[in-house]
CSV table of C-alpha atoms in Angstrom, one decimal:
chain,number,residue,atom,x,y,z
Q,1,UNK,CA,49.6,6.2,-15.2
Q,2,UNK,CA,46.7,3.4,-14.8
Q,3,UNK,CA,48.2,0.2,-16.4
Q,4,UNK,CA,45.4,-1.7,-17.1
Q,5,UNK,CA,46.0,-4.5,-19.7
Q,6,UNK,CA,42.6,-5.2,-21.7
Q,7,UNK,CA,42.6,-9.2,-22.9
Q,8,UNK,CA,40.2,-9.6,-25.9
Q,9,UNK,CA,38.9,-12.9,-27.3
Q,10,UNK,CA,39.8,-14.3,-30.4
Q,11,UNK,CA,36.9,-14.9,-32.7
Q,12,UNK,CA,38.0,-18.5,-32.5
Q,13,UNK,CA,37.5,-18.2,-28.8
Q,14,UNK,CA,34.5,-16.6,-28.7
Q,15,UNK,CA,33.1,-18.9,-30.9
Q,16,UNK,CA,33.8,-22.3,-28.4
Q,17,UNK,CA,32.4,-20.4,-25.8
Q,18,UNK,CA,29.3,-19.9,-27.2
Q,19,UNK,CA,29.3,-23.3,-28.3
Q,20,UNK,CA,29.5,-24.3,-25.0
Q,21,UNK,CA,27.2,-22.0,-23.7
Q,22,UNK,CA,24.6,-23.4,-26.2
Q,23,UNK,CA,25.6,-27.0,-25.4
Q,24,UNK,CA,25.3,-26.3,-21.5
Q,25,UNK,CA,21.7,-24.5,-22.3
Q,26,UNK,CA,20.4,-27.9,-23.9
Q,27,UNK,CA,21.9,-30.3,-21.7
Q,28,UNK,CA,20.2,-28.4,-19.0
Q,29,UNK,CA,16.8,-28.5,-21.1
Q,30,UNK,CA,16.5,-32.1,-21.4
Q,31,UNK,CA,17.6,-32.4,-18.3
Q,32,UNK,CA,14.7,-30.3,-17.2
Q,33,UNK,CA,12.0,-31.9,-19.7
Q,34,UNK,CA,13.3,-35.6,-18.3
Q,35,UNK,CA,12.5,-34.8,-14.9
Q,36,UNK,CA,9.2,-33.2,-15.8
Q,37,UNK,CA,8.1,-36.4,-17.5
Q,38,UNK,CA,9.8,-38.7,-14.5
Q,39,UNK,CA,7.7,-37.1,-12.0
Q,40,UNK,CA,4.5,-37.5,-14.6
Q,41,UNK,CA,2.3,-39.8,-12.4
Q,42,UNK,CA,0.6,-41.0,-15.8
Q,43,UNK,CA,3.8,-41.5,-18.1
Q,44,UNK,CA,5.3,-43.6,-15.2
Q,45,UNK,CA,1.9,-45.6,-15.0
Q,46,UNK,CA,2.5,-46.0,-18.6
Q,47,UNK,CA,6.2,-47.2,-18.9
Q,48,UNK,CA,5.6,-49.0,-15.9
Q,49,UNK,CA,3.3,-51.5,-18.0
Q,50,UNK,CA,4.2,-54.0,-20.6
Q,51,UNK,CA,2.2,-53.7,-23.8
Q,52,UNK,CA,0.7,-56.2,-26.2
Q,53,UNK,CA,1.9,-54.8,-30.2
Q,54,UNK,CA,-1.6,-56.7,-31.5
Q,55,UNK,CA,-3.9,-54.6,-28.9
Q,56,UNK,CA,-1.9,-51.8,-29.6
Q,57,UNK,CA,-2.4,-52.7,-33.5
Q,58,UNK,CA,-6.4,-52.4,-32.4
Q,59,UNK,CA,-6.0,-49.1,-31.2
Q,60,UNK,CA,-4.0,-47.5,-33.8
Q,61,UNK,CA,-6.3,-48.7,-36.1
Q,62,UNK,CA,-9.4,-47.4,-34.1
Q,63,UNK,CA,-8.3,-43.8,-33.2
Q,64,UNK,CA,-5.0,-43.1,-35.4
Q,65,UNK,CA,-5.4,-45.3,-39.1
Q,66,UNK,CA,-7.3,-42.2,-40.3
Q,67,UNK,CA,-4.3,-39.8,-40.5
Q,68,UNK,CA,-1.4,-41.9,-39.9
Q,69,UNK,CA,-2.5,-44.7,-42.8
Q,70,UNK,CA,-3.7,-48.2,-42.4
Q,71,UNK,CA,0.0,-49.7,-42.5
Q,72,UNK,CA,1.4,-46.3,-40.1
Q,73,UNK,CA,3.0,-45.4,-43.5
Q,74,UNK,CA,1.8,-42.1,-43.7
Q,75,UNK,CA,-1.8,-40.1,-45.2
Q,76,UNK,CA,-2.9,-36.7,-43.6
Q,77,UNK,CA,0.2,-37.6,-40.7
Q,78,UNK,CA,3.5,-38.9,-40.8
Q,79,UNK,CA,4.4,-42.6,-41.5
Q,80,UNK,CA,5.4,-43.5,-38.5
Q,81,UNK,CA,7.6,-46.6,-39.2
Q,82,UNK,CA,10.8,-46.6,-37.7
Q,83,UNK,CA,9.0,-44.0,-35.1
Q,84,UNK,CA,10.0,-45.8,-31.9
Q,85,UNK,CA,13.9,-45.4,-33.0
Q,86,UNK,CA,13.6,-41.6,-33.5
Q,87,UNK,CA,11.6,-41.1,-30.4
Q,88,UNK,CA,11.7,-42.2,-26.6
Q,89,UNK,CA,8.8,-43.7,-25.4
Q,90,UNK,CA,8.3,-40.7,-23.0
Q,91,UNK,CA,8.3,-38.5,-26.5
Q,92,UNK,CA,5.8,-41.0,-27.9
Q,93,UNK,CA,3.6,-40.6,-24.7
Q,94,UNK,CA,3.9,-36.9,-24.8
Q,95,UNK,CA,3.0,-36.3,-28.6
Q,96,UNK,CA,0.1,-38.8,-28.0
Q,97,UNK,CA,-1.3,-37.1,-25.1
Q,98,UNK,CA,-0.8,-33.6,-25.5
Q,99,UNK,CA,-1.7,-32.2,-29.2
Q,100,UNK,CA,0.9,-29.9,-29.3
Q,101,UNK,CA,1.2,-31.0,-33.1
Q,102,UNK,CA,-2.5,-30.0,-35.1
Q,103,UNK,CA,-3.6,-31.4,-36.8
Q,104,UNK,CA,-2.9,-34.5,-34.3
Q,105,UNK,CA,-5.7,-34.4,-31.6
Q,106,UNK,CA,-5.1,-34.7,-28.0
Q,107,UNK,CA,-5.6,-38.1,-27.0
Q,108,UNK,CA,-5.5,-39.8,-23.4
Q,109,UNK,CA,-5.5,-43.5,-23.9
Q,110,UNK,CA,-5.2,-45.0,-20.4
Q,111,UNK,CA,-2.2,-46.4,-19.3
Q,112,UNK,CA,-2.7,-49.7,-20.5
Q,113,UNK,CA,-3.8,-48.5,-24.3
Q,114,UNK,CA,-0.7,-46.2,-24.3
Q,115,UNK,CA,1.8,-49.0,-23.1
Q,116,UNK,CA,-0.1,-51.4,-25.8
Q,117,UNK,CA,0.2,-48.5,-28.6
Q,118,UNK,CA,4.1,-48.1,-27.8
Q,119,UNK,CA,4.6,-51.6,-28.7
Q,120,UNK,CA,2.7,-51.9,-31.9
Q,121,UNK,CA,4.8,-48.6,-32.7
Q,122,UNK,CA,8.0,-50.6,-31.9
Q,123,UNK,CA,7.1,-53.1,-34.3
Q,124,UNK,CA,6.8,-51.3,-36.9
């Protein structure tokens, strides 16, 4: 006779698990997406730099007042008051930059603008 003892997992158990699984997948994401941005020779140039909020106030209002409002509060895009507390600066940089959002065009400020832009959106 084979005496094999079968264990099953309670649906409690199974649960955590796949909680953890889930949590261990993300962890491993950002983890991933921080060191493609770290290795970004451009988004280092970028935080590397101080900016100046009232150039950066020049350039928003140049190239990002048409959707995004004269006071950032919000027309064809998103206000974006309070932005800089719901986003890293290297998410800032990225949105900017790569259009992954239409209708938001892509946009490649140099390093300076972008570093200038990040602290007008701080101010805000």
């Amino acid at each position: 006779m084979n005496d094999q003892t079968v264990k099953t997992e309670s649906p409690g158990q199974r649960i955590v698990l796949i909680a953890l699984v889930v949590m261990l997948a993300i962890t491993l994401a950002v983890f991933g997406i921080r060191q493609l941005y770290k290795s970004d020779p451009y988004i280092k140039e970028v935080l590397s730099r101080s900016g100046d909020a009232v150039q950066g106030h020049a350039i928003f209002q140049m190239n990002c007042a048409g959707c995004h409002g004269l006071m950032a509060d919000g027309k064809v895009g998103p206000s974006l008051k309070g932005v800089s507390t719901r986003k890293s600066r290297t998410r800032l940089i990225d949105q900017v930059i790569s259009g992954k959002t239409p209708p938001m065009p892509q946009f490649q400020p140099s390093p300076q603008e972008m570093a200038d832009v990040l602290s007008y959106l701080k101010s805000l």
